[in-house]
Coordinates of C-alpha atoms and ligand atoms in Angstrom, one line a residue:
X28 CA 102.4 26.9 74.1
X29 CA 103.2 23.5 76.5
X30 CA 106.2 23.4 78.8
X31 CA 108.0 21.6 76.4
X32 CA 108.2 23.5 73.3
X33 CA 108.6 27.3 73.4
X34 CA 107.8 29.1 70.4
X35 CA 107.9 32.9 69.3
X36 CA 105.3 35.2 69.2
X37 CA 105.2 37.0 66.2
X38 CA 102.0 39.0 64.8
X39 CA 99.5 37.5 67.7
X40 CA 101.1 33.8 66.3
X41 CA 103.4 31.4 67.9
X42 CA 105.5 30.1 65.2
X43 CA 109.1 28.8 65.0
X44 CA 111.9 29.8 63.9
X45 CA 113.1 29.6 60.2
X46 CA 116.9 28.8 61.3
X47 CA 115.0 25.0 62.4
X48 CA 116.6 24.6 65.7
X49 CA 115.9 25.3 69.0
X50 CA 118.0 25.5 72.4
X51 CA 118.1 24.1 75.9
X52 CA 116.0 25.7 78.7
X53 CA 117.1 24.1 81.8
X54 CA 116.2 24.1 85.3
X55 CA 119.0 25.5 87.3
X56 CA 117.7 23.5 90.7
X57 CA 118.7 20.3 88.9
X58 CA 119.3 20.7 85.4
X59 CA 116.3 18.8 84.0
X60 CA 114.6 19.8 80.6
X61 CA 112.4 22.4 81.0
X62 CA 111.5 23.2 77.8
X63 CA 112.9 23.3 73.7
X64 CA 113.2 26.9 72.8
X65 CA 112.7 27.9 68.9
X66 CA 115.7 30.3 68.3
X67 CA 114.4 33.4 66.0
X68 CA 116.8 33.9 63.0
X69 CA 116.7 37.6 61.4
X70 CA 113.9 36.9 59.1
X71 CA 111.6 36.5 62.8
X72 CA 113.0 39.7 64.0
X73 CA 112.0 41.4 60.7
X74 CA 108.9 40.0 60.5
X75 CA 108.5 40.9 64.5
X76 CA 109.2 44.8 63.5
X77 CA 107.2 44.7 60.3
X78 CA 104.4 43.2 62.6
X79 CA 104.8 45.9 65.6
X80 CA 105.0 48.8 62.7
X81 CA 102.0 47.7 61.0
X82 CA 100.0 47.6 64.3
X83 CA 101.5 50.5 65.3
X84 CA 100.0 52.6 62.0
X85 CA 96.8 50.7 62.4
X86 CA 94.7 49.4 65.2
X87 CA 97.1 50.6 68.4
X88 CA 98.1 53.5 67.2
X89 CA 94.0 54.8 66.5
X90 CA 93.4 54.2 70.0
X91 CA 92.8 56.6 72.7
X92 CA 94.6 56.6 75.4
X93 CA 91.7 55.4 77.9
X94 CA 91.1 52.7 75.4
X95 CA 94.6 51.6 75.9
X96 CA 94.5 52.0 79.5
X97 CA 91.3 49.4 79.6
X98 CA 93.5 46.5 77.0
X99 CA 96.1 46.6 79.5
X100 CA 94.1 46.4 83.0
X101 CA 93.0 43.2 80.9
X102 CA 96.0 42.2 80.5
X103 CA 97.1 42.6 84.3
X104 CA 93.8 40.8 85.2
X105 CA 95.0 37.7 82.8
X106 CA 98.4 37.8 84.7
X107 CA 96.3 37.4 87.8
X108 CA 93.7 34.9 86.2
X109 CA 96.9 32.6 85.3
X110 CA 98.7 33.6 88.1
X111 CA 99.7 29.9 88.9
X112 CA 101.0 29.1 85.9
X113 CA 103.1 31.9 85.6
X114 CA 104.5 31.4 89.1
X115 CA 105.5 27.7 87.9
X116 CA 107.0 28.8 84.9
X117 CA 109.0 31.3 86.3
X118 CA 109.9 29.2 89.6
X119 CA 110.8 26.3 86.8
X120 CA 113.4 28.7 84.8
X121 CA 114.9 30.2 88.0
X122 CA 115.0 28.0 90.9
X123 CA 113.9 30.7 93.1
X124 CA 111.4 29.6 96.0
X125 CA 107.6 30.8 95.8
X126 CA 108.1 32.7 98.7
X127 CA 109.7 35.6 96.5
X128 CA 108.3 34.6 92.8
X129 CA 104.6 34.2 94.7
X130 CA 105.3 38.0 96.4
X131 CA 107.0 39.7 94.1
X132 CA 107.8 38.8 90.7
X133 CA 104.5 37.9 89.1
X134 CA 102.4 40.3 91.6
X135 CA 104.6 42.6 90.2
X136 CA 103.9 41.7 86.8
X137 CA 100.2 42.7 86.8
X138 CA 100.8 45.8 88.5
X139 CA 103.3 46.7 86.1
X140 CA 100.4 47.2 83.7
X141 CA 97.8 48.5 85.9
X142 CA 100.3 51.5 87.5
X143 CA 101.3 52.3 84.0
X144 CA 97.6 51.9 82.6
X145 CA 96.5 54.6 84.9
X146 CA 99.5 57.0 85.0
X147 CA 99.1 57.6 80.9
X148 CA 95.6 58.8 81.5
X149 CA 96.7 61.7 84.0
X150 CA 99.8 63.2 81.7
X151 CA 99.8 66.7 81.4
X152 CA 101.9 69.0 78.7
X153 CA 103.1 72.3 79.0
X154 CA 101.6 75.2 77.1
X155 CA 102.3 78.9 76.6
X156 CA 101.1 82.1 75.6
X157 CA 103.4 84.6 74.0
X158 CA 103.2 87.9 72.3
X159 CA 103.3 88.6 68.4
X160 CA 104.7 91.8 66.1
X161 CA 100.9 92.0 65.0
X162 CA 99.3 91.6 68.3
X163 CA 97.6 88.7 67.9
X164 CA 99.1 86.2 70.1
X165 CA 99.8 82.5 69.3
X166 CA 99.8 79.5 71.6
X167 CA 102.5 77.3 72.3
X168 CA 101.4 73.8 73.3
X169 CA 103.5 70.1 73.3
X170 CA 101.9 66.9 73.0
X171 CA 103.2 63.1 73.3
X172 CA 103.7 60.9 70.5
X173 CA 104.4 57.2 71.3
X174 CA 108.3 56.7 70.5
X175 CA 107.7 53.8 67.9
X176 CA 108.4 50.9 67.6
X177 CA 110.4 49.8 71.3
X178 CA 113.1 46.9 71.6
X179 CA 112.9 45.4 74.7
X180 CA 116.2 43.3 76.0
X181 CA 115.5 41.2 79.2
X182 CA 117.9 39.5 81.5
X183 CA 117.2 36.5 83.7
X184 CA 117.0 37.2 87.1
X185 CA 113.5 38.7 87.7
X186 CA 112.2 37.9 84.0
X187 CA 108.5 38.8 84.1
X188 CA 108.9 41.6 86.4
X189 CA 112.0 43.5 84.9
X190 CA 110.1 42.7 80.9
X191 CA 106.4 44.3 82.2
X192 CA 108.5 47.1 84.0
X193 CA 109.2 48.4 80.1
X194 CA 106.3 46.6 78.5
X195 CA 103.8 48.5 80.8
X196 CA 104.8 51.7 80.2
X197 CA 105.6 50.9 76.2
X198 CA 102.4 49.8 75.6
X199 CA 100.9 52.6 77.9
X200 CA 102.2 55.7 76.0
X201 CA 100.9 54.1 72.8
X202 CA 104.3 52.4 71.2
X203 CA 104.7 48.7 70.3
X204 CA 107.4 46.5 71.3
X205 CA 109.8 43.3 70.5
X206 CA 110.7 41.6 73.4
X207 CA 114.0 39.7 73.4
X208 CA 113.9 37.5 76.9
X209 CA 116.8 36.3 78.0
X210 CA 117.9 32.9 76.7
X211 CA 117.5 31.7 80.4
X212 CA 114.3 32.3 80.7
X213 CA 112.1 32.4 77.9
X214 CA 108.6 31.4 79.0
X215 CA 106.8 33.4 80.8
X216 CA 107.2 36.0 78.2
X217 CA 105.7 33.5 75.9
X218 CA 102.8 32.9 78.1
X219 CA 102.1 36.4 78.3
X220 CA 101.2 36.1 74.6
X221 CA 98.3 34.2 75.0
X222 CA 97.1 36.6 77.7
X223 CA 97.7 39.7 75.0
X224 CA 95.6 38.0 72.9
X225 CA 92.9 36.6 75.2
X226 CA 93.0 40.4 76.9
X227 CA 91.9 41.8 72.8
X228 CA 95.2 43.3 72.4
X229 CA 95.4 43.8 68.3
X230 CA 98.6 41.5 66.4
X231 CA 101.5 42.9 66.4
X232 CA 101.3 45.2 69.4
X233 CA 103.6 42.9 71.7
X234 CA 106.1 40.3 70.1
X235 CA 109.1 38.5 70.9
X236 CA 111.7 36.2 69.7
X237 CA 114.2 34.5 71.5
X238 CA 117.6 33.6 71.3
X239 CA 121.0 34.7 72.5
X240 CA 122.5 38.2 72.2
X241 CA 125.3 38.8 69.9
X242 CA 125.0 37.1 66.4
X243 CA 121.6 36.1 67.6
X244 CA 118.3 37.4 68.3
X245 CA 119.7 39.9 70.6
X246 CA 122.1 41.9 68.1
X247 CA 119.3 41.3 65.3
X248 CA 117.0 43.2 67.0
X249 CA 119.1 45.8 68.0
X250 CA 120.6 46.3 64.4
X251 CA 117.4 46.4 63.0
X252 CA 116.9 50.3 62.0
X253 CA 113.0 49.9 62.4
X254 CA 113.2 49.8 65.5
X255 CA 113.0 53.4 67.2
X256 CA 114.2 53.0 70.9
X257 CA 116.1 50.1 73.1
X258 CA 115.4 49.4 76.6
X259 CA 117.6 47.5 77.7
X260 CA 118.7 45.4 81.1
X261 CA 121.8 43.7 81.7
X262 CA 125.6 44.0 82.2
X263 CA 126.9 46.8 81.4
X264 CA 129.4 45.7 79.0
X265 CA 126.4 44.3 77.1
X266 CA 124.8 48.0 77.8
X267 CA 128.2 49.6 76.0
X268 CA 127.8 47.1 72.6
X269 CA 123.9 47.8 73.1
X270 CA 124.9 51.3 72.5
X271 CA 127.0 51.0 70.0
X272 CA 124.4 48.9 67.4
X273 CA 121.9 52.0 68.6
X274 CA 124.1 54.7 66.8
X275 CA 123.3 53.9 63.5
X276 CA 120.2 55.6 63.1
X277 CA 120.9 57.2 66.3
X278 CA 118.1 55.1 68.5
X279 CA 117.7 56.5 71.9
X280 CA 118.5 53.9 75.0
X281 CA 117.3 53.5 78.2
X282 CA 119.8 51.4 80.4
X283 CA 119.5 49.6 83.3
X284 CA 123.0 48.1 84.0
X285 CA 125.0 46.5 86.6
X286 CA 126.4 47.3 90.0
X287 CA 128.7 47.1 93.2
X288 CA 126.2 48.3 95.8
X289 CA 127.3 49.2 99.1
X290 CA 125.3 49.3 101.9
X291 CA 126.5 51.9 105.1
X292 CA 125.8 50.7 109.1
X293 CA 126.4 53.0 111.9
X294 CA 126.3 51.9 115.3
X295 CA 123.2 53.6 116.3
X296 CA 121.1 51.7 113.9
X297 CA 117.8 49.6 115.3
X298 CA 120.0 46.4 115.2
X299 CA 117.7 43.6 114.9
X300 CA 116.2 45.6 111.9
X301 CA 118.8 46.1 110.5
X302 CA 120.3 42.8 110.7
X303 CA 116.9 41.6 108.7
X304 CA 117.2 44.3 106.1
X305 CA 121.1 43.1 105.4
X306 CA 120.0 39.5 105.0
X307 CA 118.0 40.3 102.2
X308 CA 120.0 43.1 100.7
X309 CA 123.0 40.5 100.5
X310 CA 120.8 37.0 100.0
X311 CA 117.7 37.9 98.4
X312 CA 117.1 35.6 95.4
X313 CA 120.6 34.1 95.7
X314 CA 122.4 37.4 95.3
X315 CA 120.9 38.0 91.7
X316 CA 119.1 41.1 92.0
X317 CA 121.0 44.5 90.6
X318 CA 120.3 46.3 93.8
X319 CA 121.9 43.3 96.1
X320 CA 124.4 44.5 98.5
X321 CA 127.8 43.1 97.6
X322 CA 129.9 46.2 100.0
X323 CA 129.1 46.4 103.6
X324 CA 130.9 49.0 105.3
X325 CA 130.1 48.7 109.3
X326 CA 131.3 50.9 112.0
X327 CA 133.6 49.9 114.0
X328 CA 132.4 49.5 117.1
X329 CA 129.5 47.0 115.9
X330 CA 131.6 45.6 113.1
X331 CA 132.3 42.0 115.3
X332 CA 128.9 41.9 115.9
X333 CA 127.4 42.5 112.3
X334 CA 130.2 40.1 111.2
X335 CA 128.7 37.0 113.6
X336 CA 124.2 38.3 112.5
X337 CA 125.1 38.2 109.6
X338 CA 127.0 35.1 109.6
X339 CA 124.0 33.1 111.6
X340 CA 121.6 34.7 108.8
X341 CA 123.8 33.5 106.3
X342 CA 124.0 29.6 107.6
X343 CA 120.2 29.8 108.2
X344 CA 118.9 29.8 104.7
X345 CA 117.2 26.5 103.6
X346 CA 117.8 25.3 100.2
X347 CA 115.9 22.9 98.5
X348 CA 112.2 22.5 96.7
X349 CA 111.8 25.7 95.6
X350 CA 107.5 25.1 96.2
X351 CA 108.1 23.9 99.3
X352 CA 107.2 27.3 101.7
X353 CA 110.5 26.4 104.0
X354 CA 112.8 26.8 101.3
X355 CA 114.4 30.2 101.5
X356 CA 117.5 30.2 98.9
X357 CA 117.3 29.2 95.3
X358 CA 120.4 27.7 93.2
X359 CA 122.2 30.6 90.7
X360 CA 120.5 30.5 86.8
X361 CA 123.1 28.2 85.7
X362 CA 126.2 26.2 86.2
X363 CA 128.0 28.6 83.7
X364 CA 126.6 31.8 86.1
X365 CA 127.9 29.6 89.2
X366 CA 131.4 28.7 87.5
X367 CA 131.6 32.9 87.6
X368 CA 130.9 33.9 91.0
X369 CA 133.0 30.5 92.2
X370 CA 135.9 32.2 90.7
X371 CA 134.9 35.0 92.7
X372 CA 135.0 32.9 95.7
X373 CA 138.5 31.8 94.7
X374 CA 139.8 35.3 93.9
X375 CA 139.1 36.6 97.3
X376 CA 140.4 33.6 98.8
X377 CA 143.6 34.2 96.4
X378 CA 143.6 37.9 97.5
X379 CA 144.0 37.1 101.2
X380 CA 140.5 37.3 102.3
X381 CA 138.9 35.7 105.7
X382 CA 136.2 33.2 104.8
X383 CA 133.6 34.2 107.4
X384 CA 131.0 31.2 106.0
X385 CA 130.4 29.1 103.0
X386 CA 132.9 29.9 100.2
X387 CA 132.0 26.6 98.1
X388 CA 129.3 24.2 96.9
X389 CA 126.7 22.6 99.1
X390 CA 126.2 18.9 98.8
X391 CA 122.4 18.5 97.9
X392 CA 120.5 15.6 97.7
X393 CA 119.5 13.6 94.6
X394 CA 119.0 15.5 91.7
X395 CA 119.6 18.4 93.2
X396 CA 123.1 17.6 93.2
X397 CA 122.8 18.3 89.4
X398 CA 121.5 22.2 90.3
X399 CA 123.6 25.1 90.2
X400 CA 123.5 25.7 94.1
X401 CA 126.3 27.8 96.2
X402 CA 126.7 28.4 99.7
X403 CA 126.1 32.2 100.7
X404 CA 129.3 33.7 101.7
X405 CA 130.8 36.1 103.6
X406 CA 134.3 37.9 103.5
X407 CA 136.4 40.4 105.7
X408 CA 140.0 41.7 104.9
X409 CA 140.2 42.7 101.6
X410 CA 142.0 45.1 100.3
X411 CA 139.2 47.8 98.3
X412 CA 141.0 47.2 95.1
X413 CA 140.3 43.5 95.5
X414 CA 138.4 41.9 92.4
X415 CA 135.8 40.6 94.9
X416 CA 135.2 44.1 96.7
X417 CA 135.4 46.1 92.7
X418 CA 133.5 43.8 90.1
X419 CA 130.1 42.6 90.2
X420 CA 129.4 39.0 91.1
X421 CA 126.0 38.6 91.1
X422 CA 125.8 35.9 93.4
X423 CA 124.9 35.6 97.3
X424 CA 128.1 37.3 99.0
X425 CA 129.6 40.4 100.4
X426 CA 132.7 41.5 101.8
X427 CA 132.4 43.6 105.1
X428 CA 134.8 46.2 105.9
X429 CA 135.1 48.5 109.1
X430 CA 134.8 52.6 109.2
X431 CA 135.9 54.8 111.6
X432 CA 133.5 58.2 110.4
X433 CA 131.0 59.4 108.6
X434 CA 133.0 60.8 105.7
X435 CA 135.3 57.6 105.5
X436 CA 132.1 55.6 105.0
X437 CA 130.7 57.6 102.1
X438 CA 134.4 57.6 100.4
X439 CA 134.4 54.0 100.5
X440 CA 131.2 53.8 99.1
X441 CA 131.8 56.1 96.0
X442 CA 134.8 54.5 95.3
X443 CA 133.0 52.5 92.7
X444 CA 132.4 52.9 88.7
X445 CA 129.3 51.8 89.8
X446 CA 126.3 53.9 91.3
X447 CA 122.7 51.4 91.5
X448 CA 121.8 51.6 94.8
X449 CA 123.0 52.3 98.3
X450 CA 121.4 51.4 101.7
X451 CA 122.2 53.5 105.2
X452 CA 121.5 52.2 108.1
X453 CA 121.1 54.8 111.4
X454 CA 118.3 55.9 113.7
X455 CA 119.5 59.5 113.2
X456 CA 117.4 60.5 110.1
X457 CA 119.5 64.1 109.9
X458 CA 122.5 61.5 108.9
X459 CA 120.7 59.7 107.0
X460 CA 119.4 62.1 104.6
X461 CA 123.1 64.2 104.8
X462 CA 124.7 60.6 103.9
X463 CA 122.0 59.9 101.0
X464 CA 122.7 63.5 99.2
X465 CA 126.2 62.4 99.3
X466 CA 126.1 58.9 98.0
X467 CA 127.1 58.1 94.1
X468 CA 123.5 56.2 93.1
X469 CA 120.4 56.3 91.3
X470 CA 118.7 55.5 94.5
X471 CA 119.2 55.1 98.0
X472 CA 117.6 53.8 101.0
X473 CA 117.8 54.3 104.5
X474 CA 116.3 52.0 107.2
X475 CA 115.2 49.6 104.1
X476 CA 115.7 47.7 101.0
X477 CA 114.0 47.5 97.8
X478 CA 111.1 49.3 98.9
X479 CA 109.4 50.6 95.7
X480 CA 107.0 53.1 94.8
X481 CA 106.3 52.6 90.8
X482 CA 106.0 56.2 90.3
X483 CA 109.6 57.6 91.4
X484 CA 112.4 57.5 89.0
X485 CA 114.3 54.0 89.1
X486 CA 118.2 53.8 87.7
X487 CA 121.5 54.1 88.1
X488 CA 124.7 56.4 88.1
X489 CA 127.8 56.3 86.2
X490 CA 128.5 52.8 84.7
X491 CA 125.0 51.5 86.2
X492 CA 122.8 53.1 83.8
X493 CA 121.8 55.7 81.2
X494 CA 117.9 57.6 82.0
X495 CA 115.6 57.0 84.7
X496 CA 112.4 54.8 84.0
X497 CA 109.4 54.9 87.2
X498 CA 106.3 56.9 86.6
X499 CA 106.1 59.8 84.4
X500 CA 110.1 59.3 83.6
X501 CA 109.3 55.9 81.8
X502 CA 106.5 58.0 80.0
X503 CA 108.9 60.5 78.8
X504 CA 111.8 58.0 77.7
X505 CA 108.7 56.0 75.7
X506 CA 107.6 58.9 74.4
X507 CA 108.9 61.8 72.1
X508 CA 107.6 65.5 72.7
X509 CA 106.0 67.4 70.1
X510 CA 105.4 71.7 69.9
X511 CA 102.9 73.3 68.2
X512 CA 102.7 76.8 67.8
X513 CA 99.6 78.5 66.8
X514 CA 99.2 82.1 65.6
X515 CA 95.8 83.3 67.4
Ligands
NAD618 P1 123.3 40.2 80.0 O1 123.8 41.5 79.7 O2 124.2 39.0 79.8 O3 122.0 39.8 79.1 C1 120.9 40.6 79.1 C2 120.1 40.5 77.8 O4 120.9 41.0 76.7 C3 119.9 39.0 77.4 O5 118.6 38.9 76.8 C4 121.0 38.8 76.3 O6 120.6 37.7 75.4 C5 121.0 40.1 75.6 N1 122.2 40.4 74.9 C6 123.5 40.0 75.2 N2 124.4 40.5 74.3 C7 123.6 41.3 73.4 C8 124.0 42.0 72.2 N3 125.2 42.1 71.8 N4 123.0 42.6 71.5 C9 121.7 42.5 72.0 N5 121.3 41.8 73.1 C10 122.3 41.2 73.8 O7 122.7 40.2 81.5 P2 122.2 39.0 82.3 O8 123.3 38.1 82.7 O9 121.0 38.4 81.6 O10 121.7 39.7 83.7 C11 122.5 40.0 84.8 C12 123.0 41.5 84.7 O11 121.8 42.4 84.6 C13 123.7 41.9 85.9 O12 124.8 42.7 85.5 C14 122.7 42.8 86.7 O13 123.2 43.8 87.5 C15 122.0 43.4 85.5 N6 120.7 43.9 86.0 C16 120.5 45.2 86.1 C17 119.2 45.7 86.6 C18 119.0 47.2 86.8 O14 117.8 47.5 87.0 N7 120.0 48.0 86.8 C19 118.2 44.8 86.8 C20 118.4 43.4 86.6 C21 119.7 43.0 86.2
6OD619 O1 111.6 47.1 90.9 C1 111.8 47.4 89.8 O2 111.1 48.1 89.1 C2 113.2 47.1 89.2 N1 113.4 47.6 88.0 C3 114.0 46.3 89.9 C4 115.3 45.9 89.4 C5 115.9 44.8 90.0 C6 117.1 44.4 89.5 O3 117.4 43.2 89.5

């Protein structure tokens, strides 16, 4: 692979595609060519599935699960070995500054092997003793089988780290996979071909072809009925036509969607703390992570005060070269993404909000000015039914809203087809844990943001999600249970 030309990876191969074109890979910070992208027609995808069942029958599937367990600390060692090149492909197809893709995205990528890796070696099964007419006896007992043969649909926004979060596991319990990146960001999911081969794991064991969803490599891959399961992140209107190519054949999905997260600040919170927390709940990566805050609900009494921290943290970021270490905010993926959430910005405006900061487009320097850069902003006034406050953006803003009590602030925040993620803010832990159990999401925090431990169960409520993956629930979704019964 080069930087220029991005190929598929198909049986342990890169090859191109047979349709004989490629698209555009472009760097959102100015638009430059990052690389030509060979677009996977349906004979790729076929050959993809035919490649992952085959290895699947043969070399993967013979091996133990310690033996699996050892391929895929190699692989997470690889990630590490190449860790700079990772970091500037990834930085090159998001814009995002090293100071996140550097801590968390491609750290994050190894470990997503290594947790996994040594989870599947402790899984237990269930087994049971029960009585027969004769008197004999017979023993129940279950055991795993990988799932299949796993399609894997990515989105841009954290691309190594949300891929490896279902390749680890996948791969772990013993399945194969097709990866589908997202069209935004194709390569590091390329490079991490040459690492599955340099780490010994067999052809055919992880693939992917690229392209775009619908008509494309995308809907291919989901149509294709040799495929056993789809894990899939994304919007969840794409989740819902996801869903409906899984029926036939009735494939089960794992869904990580969208969301509308609020985030709940009493007055007694640690302030300063908090005020940190809230800057990267709202900002992080330019408001494109699922579990940003877009809602803030603030009591009252500290409501003028949050409003001007948050404001000062919001005119503070730095935007520029994303290697340079005092660069702090990234551009959006692409013009098209910023056209979106600029509509956003006009629709709140339209709606009668108060523009707090920002609200536009930045002027940038040189090329830059060809970058898909947007100032962080900041509302207050809307009504709750406002498209701003109901609909995700997925971009770097929020609208902030006062509350008067403790049950006003947790009807606000369920008022939401959405349930991701919710943070609380308060130094009275008996209210924060009575606020948690009664907020609608898959997972909440209080006194932090995006803290992780890979073992707990990781999704979302109502329109955010279908399952739970995290520890020994990805283990169960990637694989299917077996009983066997055995007269004594
Ligand atoms: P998207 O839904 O547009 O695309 C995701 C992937 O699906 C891409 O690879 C795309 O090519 C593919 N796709 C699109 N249509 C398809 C179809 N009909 N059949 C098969 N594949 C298809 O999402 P995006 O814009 O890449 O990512 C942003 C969205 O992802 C936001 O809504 C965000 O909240 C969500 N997200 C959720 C989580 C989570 O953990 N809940 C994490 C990250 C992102
Ligand atoms: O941390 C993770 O494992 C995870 N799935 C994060 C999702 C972030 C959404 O953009």
């Amino acid at each position: 692979m080069t930087n220029q030309i991005v190929q598929n990876f198909i049986d342990g191969r890169f090859t191109e595609g047979s349709l004989g074109r490629t698209f555009e890979d472009r760097a959102p910070v100015d638009g430059s060519l990052v690389a030509l992208v060979h677009e996977a027609g349906s004979d790729e995808v076929d050959a993809a599935v035919t490649a992952a069942r085959r290895a699947l029958a043969g070399p993967w599937g013979a091996l133990a699960a310690e033996d699996r367990a050892k391929l895929l600390h190699k692989v997470a060692d690889g990630i590490d070995a190449r860790f700079d090149e990772f970091l500037a492909a990834e930085i090159a197809d998001t814009g995002k500054p090293r100071s996140i893709a550097a801590h968390i995205d491609i750290p994050r990528g190894a470990a997503n092997f290594r947790v996994f890796a040594d989870l599947v070696k402790n899984i237990a099964t269930e087994s049971f003793g029960m009585a027969t007419p004769d008197g004999a006896g017979a023993v129940n007992y279950a055991h795993r089988i990988p799932k299949g043969v796993i399609a894997v649909i990515c989105p841009w926004n954290l691309p190594l780290l949300l891929m490896t979060w279902k390749v680890g596991p996948a791969l772990a319990a013993g399945n194969t996979v097709v990866v589908k990146p997202s069209e935004e960001t194709p390569v590091t999911a390329t490079l991490l071909g040459e690492v599955m081969n340099d780490a010994g794991i067999p052809p055919g064991v992880y693939n992917v072809v690229h392209g775009f969803g619908p008509n494309s490599a995308g809907e291919h891959l989901t149509r294709n009925t040799g495929i056993d399961a789809i894990t899939f992140t994304g919007e969840t209107v794409t989740g819902a036509e996801i869903m409906k190519q899984a029926a036939v054949g009735l494939r089960d999905v794992s869904f990580e969607c969208g969301g509308k997260n609020p985030a709940l600040i009493f007055a007694d919170c640690d302030f300063d703390e908090m005020i940190e927390g809230m800057a990267r709940a709202v900002f992080a990566n330019c408001g494109q992570v699922c579990l940003n805050t877009e809602r803030v609900y603030v009591e009252r009494s500290i409501f003028d005060r949050f409003v001007d921290a948050l404001k000062d943290k919001a005119e503070g970021f730095q935007r520029g070269d994303p290697m340079d270490p005092a660069t702090t905010m990234g551009p959006l993926i692409s013009q098209e993404h910023r056209d979106k959430v600029l509509s956003y910005y006009g629709k709140a405006v339209d709606a009668g909000a108060e523009v707090i900061t920002g609200g536009g487009v930045p002027d940038m320097p040189g090329g830059y000015a060809e970058g898909s850069w947007i100032e962080p902003t900041i509302w207050t006034g809307l009504d709750e039914s406002a498209a701003a406050v109901r609909e995700e953006i997925f971009g770097p803003c929020c609208h902030v809203r006062p509350f008067d009590d403790e049950d006003e602030a947790i009807a606000l925040a369920n008022d939401s087809p959405y349930g991701l993620a919710t943070s609380i803010w308060t130094s009275d832990l008996s209210r924060g844990n009575r606020v948690a159990q009664r907020v609608e999401a898959g997972i909440t925090w209080v006194n932090c943001w995006f803290l992780r431990d890979l073992r707990t169960p990781f999704g979302g409520s109502k329109q955010s999600g279908i399952g739970r993956e995290g520890g020994v629930h990805s283990l169960e979704f990637y694989t299917e249970l077996r009983n066997i019964c055995v007269k004594l």
